[in-house]
Short mmCIF file of C-alpha atoms in Angstrom, two decimals:
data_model
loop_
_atom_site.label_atom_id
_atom_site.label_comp_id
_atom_site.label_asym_id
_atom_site.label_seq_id
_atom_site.Cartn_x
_atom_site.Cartn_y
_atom_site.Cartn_z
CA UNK A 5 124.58 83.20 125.53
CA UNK A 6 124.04 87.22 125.72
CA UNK A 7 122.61 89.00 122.32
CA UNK A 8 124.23 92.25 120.87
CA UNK A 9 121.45 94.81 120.92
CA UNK A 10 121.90 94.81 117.06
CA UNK A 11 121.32 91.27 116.56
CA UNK A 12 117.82 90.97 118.75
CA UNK A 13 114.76 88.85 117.60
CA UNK A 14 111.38 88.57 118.91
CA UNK A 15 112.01 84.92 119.84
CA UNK A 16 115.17 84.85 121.79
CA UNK A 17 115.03 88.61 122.55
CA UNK A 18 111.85 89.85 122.94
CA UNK A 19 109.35 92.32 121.35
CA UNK A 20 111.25 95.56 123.07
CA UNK A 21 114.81 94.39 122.12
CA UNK A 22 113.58 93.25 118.82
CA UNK A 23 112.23 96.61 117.74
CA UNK A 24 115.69 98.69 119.19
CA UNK A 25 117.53 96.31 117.30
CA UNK A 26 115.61 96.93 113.94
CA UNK A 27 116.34 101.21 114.73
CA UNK A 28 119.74 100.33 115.31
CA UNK A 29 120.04 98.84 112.16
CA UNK A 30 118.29 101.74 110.21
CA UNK A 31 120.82 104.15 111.78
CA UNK A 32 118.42 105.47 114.40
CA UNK A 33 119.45 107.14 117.55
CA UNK A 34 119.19 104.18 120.12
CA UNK A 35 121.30 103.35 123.33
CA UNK A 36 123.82 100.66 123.03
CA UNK A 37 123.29 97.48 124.93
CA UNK A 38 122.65 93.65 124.89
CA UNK A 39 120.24 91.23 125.67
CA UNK A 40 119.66 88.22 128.47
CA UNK A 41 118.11 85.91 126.02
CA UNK A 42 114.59 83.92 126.51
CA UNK A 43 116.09 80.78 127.51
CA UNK A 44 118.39 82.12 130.55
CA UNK A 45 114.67 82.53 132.11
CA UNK A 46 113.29 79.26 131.06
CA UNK A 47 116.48 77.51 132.52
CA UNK A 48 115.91 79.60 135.74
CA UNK A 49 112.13 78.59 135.73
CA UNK A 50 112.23 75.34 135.14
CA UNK A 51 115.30 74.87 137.25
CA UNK A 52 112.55 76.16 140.14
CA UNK A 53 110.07 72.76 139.85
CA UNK A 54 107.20 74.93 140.52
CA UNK A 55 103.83 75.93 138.80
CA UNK A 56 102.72 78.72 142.08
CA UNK A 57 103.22 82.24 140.94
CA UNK A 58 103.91 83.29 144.22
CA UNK A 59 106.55 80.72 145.12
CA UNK A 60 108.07 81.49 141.19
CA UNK A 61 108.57 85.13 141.24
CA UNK A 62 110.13 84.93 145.55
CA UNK A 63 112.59 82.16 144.18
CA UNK A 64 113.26 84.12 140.67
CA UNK A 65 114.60 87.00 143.07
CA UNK A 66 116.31 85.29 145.72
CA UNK A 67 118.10 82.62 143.19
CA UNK A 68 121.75 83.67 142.38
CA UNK A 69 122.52 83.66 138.18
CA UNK A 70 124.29 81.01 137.25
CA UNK A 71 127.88 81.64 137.73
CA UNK A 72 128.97 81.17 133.46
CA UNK A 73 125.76 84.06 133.14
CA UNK A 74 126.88 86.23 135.87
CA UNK A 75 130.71 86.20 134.36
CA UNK A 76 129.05 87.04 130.70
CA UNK A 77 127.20 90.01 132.01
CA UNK A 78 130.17 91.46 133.06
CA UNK A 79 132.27 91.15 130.20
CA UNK A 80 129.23 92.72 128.23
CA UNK A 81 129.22 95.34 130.74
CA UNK A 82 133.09 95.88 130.32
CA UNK A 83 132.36 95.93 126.09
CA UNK A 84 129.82 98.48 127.16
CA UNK A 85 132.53 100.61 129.28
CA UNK A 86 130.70 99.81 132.57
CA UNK A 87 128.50 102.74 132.44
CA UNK A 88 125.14 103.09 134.17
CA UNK A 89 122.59 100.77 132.48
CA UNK A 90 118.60 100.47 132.47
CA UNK A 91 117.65 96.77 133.06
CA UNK A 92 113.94 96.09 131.54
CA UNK A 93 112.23 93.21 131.01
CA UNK A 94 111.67 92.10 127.17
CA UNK A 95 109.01 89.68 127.23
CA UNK A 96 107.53 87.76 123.92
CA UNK A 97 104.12 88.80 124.46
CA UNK A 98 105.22 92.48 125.01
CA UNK A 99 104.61 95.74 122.45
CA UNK A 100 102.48 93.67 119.92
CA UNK A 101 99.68 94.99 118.24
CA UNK A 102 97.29 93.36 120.34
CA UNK A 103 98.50 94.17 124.18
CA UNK A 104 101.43 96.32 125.14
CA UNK A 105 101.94 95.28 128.90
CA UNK A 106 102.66 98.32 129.23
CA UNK A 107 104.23 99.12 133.23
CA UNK A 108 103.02 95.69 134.02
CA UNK A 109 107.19 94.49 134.47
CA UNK A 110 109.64 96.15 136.43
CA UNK A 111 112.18 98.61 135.30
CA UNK A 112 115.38 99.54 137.28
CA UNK A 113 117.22 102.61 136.31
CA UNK A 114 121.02 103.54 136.90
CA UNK A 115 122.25 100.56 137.68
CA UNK A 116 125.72 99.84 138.28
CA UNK A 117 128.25 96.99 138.34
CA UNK A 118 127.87 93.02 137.26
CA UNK A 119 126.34 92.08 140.63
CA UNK A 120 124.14 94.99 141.02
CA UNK A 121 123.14 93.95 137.31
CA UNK A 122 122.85 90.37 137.92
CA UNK A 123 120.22 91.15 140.44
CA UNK A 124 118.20 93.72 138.50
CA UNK A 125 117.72 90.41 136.06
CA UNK A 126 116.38 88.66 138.21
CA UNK A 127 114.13 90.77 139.62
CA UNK A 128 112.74 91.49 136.48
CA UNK A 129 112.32 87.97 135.97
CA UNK A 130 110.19 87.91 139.20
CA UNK A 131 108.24 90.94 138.31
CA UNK A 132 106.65 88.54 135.43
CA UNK A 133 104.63 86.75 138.68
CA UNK A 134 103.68 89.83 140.12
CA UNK A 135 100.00 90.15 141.00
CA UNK A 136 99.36 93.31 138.66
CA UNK A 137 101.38 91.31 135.68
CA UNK A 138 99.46 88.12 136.03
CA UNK A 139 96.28 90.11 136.46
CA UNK A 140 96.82 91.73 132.97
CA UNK A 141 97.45 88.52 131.75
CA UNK A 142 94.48 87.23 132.77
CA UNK A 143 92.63 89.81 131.49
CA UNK A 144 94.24 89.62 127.96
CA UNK A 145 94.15 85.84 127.63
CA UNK A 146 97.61 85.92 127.34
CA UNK A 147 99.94 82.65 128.72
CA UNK A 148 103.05 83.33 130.74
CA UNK A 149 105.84 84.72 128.20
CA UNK A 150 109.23 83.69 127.18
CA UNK A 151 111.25 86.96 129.04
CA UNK A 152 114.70 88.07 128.05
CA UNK A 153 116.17 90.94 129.85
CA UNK A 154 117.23 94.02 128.10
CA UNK A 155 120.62 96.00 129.50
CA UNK A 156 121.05 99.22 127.80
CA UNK A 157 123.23 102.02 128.43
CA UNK A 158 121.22 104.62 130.48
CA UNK A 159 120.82 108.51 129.30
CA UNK A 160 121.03 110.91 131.78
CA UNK A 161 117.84 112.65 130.42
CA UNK A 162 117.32 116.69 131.05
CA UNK A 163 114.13 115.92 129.52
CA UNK A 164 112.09 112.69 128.74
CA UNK A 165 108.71 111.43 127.57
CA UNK A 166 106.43 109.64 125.04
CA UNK A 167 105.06 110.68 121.86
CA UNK A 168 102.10 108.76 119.50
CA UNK A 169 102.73 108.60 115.78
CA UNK A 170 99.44 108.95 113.45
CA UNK A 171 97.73 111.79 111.67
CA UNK A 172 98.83 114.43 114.39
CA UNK A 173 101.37 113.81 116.71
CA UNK A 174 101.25 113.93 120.90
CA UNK A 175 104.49 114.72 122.60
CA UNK A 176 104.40 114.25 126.04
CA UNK A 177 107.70 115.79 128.35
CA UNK A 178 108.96 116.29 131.39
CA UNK A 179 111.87 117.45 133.13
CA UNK A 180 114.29 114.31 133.82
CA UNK A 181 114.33 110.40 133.17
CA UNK A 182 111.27 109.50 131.57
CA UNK A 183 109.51 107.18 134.73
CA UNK A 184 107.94 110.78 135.70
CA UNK A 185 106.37 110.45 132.33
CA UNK A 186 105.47 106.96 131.88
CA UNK A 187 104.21 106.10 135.66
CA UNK A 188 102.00 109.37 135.77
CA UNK A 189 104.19 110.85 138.57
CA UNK A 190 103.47 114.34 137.08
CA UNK A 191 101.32 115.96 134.70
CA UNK A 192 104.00 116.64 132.01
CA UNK A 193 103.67 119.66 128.83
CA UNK A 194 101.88 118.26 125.94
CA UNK A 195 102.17 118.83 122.18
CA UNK A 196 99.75 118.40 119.14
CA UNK A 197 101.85 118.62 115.82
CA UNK A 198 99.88 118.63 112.64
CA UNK A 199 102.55 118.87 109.52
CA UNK A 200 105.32 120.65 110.54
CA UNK A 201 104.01 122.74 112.75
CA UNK A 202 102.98 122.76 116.90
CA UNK A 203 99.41 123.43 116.80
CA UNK A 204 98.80 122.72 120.28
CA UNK A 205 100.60 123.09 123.33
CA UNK A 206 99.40 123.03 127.21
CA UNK A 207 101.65 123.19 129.87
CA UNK A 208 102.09 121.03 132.45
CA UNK A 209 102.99 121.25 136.38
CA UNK A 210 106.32 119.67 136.55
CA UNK A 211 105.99 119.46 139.98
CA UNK A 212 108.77 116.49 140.63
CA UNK A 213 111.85 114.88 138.55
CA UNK A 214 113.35 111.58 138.64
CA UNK A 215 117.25 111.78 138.05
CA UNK A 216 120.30 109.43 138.26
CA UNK A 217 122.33 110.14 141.57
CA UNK A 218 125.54 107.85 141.47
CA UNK A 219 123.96 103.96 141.66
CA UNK A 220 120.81 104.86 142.07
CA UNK A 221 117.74 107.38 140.97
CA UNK A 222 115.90 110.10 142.81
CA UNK A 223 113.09 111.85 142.64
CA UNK A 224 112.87 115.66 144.13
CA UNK A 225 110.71 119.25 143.29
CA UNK A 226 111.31 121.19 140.23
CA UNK A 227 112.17 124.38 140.62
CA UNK A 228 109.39 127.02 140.67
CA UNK A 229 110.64 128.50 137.40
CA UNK A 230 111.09 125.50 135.60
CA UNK A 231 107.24 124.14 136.69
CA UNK A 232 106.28 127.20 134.48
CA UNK A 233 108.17 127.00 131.16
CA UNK A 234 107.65 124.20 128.76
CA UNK A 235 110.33 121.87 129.14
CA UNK A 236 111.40 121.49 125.31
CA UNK A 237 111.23 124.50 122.71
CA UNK A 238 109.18 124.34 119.97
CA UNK A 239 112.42 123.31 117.51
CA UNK A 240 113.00 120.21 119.61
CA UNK A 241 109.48 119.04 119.96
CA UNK A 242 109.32 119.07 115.76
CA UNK A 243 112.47 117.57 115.74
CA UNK A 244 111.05 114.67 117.87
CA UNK A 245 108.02 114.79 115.43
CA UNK A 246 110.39 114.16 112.37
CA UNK A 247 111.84 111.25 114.16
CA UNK A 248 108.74 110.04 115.03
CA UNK A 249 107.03 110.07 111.76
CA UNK A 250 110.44 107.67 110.96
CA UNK A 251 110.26 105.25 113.53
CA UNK A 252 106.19 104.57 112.08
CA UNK A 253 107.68 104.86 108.42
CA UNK A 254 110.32 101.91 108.92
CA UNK A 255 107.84 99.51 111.60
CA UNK A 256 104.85 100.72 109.09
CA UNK A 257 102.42 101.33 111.79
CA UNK A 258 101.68 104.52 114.14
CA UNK A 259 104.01 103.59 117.08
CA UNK A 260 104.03 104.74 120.89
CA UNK A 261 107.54 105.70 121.59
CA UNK A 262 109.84 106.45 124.76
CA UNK A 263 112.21 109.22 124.02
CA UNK A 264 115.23 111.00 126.02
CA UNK A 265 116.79 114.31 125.67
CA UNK A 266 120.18 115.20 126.67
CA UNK A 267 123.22 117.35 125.47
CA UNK A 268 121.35 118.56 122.45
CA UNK A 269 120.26 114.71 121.76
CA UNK A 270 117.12 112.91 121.11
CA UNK A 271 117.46 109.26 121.80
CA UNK A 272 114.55 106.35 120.88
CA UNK A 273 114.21 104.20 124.17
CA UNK A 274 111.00 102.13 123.34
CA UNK A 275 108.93 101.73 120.17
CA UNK A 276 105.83 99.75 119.62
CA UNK A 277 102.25 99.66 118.34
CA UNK A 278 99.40 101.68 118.74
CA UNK A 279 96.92 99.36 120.65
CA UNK A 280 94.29 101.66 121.09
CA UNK A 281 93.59 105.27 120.11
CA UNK A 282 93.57 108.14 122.10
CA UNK A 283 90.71 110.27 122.89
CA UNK A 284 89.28 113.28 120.75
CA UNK A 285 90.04 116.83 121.42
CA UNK A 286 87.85 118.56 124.18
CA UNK A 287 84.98 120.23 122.33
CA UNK A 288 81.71 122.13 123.72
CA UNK A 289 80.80 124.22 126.83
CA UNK A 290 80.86 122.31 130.47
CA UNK A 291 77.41 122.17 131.84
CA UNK A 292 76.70 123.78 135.13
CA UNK A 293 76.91 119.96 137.13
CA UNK A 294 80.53 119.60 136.19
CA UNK A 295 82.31 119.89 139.17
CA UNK A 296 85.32 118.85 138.48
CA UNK A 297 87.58 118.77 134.72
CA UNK A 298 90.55 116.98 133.63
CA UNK A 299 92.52 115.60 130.88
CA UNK A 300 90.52 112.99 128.81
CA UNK A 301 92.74 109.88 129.23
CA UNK A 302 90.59 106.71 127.77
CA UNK A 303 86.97 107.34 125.93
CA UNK A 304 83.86 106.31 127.59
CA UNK A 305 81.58 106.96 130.45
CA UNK A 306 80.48 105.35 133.30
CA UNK A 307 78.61 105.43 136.36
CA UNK A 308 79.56 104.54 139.76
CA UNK A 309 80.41 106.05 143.36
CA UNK A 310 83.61 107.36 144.20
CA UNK A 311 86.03 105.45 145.98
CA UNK A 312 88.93 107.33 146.82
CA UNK A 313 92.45 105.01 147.16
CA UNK A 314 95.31 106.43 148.90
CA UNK A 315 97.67 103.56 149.00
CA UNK A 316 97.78 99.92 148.55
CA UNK A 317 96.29 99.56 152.20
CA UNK A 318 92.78 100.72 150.45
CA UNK A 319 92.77 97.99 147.48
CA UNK A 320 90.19 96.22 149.94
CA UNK A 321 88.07 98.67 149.91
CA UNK A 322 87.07 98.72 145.94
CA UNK A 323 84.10 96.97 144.87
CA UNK A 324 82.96 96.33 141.51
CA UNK A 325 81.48 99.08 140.06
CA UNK A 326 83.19 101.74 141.64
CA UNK A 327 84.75 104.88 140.24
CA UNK A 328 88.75 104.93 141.23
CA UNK A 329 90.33 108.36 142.59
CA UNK A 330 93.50 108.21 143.15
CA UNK A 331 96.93 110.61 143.34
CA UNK A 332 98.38 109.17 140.68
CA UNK A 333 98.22 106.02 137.66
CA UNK A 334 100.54 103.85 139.26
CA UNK A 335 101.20 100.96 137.07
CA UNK A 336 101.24 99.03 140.59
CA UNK A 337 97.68 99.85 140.60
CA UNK A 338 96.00 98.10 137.39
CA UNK A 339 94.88 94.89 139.29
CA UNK A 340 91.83 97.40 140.32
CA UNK A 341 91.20 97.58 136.48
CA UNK A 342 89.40 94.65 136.52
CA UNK A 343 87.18 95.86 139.40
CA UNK A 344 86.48 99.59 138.64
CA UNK A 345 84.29 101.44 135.82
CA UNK A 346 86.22 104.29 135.52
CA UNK A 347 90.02 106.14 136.89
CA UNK A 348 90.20 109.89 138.00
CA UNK A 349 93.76 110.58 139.02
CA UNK A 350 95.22 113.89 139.83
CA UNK A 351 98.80 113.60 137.88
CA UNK A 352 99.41 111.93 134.80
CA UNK A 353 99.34 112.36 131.24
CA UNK A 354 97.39 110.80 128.49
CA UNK A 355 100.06 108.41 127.13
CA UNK A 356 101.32 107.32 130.87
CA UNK A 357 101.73 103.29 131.02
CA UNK A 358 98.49 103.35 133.32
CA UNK A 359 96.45 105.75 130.23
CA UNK A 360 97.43 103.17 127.59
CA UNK A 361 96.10 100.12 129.81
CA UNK A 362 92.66 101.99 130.60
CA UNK A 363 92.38 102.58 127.04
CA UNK A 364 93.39 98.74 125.98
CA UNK A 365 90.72 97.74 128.58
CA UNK A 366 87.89 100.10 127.58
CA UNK A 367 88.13 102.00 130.76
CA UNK A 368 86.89 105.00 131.09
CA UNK A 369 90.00 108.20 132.46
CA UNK A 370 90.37 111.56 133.28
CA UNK A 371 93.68 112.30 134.46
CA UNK A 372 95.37 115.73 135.84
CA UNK A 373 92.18 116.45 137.64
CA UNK A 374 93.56 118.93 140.47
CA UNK A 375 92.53 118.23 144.54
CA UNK A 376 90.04 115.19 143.05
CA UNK A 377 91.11 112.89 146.31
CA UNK A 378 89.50 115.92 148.40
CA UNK A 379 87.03 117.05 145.95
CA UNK A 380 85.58 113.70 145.92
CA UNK A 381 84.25 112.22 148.68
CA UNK A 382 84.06 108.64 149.07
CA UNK A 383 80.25 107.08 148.05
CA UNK A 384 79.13 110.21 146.20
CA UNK A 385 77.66 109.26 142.73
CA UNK A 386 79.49 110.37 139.79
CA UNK A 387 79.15 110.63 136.10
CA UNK A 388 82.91 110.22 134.00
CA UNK A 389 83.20 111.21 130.67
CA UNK A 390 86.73 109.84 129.60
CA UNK A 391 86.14 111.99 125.85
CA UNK A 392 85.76 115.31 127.57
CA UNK A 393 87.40 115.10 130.63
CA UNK A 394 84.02 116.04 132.82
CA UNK A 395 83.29 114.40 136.09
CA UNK A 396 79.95 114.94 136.77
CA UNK A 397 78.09 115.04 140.09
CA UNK A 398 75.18 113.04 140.31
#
């Protein structure tokens, strides 16, 4: 019933699994692991006798595995050695060329033991219902997926982060597992190579980590020292542009990648397609009515006042039209894509799961915009330029 990394297909496996699978076979540096297949969750579903989202994903996650899928997992997880694994959702209608879901399905990281395991499946099952995960559906035209669940051995990054193939290449790091990176926890160091050489770097503030501690992950502060020295050397980031520049080779498209460092070792955790490109280098003076600058995170600009979002408890405050600040691009938070005209967050980096929706949408971002939930009052009119980074006081 379970699939050997190796031997994953979009159909029973899903897109992520599908594409590891293919770098595993080309010799590529990629966790070991094994897939839940697609029909485990249509058994589960239609075992449920429901069509309501809600009632699907709070059954998914309180419904025990069967018991022959339970025992399978854990003889996989013995093949494995029993090590800490990442559990992730592989859906069907995942990394395509058309929509990446990007953040839309839960991950869980350092998990440990068949039952803890068991349950981290079927809460990513349940995460496919969520309200942010139906809302991108919705939004994409897409129909619920076939899911399979991927289990992969975890790396216990030092450093982790997400690169875009193409002409140039963007590196994107930070110090630990890579959900700083990819949830826009932090403003991570950034890297342009052209050829084989770093034309660009800018660093960023580091400020927290997520690490494995035993069964679970943490996050905590970096060290002062560490906030201010890139977190990768300039060999390492062209070393990561090499393997890069593979990875698009053998899928023969510019790819968005997930990548972990550790013990001298770059490993591939994610690859798919470009869906949308990222914004142009910062060019020109700011005019005297900037008030505020930023990275440029999806092109565009729009109009709107500022509604400023501190937690979930202010989602019913948005109205169409507005202009989202916010701490950071939570992936939690993309519902209010649908509602909003533009994002300014104060963490985050242009190729966080949150960046790569905006962009897919046509949304207009700025991200890494420092003290913007004080800076910017609620109601006050605003111009955002998501190709220059300016946020404009009307």
């Amino acid at each position: 019933m379970l699939i050997d990394l190796a031997d994953a297909d979009v159909a029973t496996a899903g897109g992520k699994a599908a594409v590891l699978g293919r770098l595993l076979h080309a010799g590529l540096p990629v966790p070991p692991g094994f897939v839940v297949p697609t029909t485990a969750y249509e058994q589960a579903v239609t075992a449920l006798g429901t069509d309501d989202a809600g009632a699907t994903r709070r059954l998914l996650a309180e419904t025990a595995l069967p018991s022959g899928l339970a025992d399978r997992i854990e003889q996989a997880l013995d093949r494995l050695g029993d090590p800490p694994v990442a559990v992730r959702s592989s859906a069907t209608s995942e990394d395509t060329a058309d929509a990446t879901a990007a953040g839309q399905h839960d991950t869980f990281l350092g998990v440990s033991g068949a039952p803890a395991v068991a349950d981290a499946v079927r809460r990513c099952w349940a995460s496919v219902w969520s309200e942010r995960a139906v809302a991108y559906r919705r939004r994409t035209d897409a129909g619920p997926p076939g899911v399979a669940v991927l289990v992969q051995e975890l790396v216990d990054a030092e450093v982790a982060g997400v690169l875009f193939t193409g002409t140039d290449i963007r590196v994107e790091g930070s110090w630990g597992l890579g959900e700083s990176v990819v949830a826009g926890r932090v403003t991570p160091d950034s890297w342009t190579v052209s050829g084989d050489a770093v034309v660009n770097h800018v660093l960023g503030g580091k400020a927290t980590r997520v690490d494995r501690q035993g069964d679970t992950v943490v996050t905590r502060e970096v060290d002062g020292a560490d906030r201010e020295r890139p977190c990768l050397s300039g060999e390492d980031v062209l070393r990561l542009a090499r393997l890069g520049r593979e990875v698009a080779k053998l899928l023969q498209q510019p790819q968005d990648i997930e990548w972990a460092y550790a013990r001298g070792l770059i490993w591939l955790l994610q690859a798919r397609p470009i869906t949308s490109p990222l914004p142009g280098p910062v060019t020109g003076a700011e005019a005297d009515t900037t008030v505020l600058t930023g990275t440029p995170g999806s092109a565009g600009i729009a109009r709107g006042p500022v509604r400023v979002v501190r937690g979930v408890g202010d989602f019913g405050r948005v109205r169409s039209g507005d202009i989202l600040v916010c701490r950071t691009t939570d992936p939690a938070w993309t519902p209010l894509f649908g509602t909003v005209a533009a994002v300014i967050t104060e963490t985050g980096g242009v190729l966080s799961h949150a960046a790569i929706v905006a962009r897919e949408q046509g949304l207009p971002a700025v991200l890494a915009v420092a003290g913007a939930t004080n800076a910017l009052p609620d109601d006050a009119p605003v111009e955002v330029d998501g190709s220059t980074g300016r946020i404009t006081l009307l």
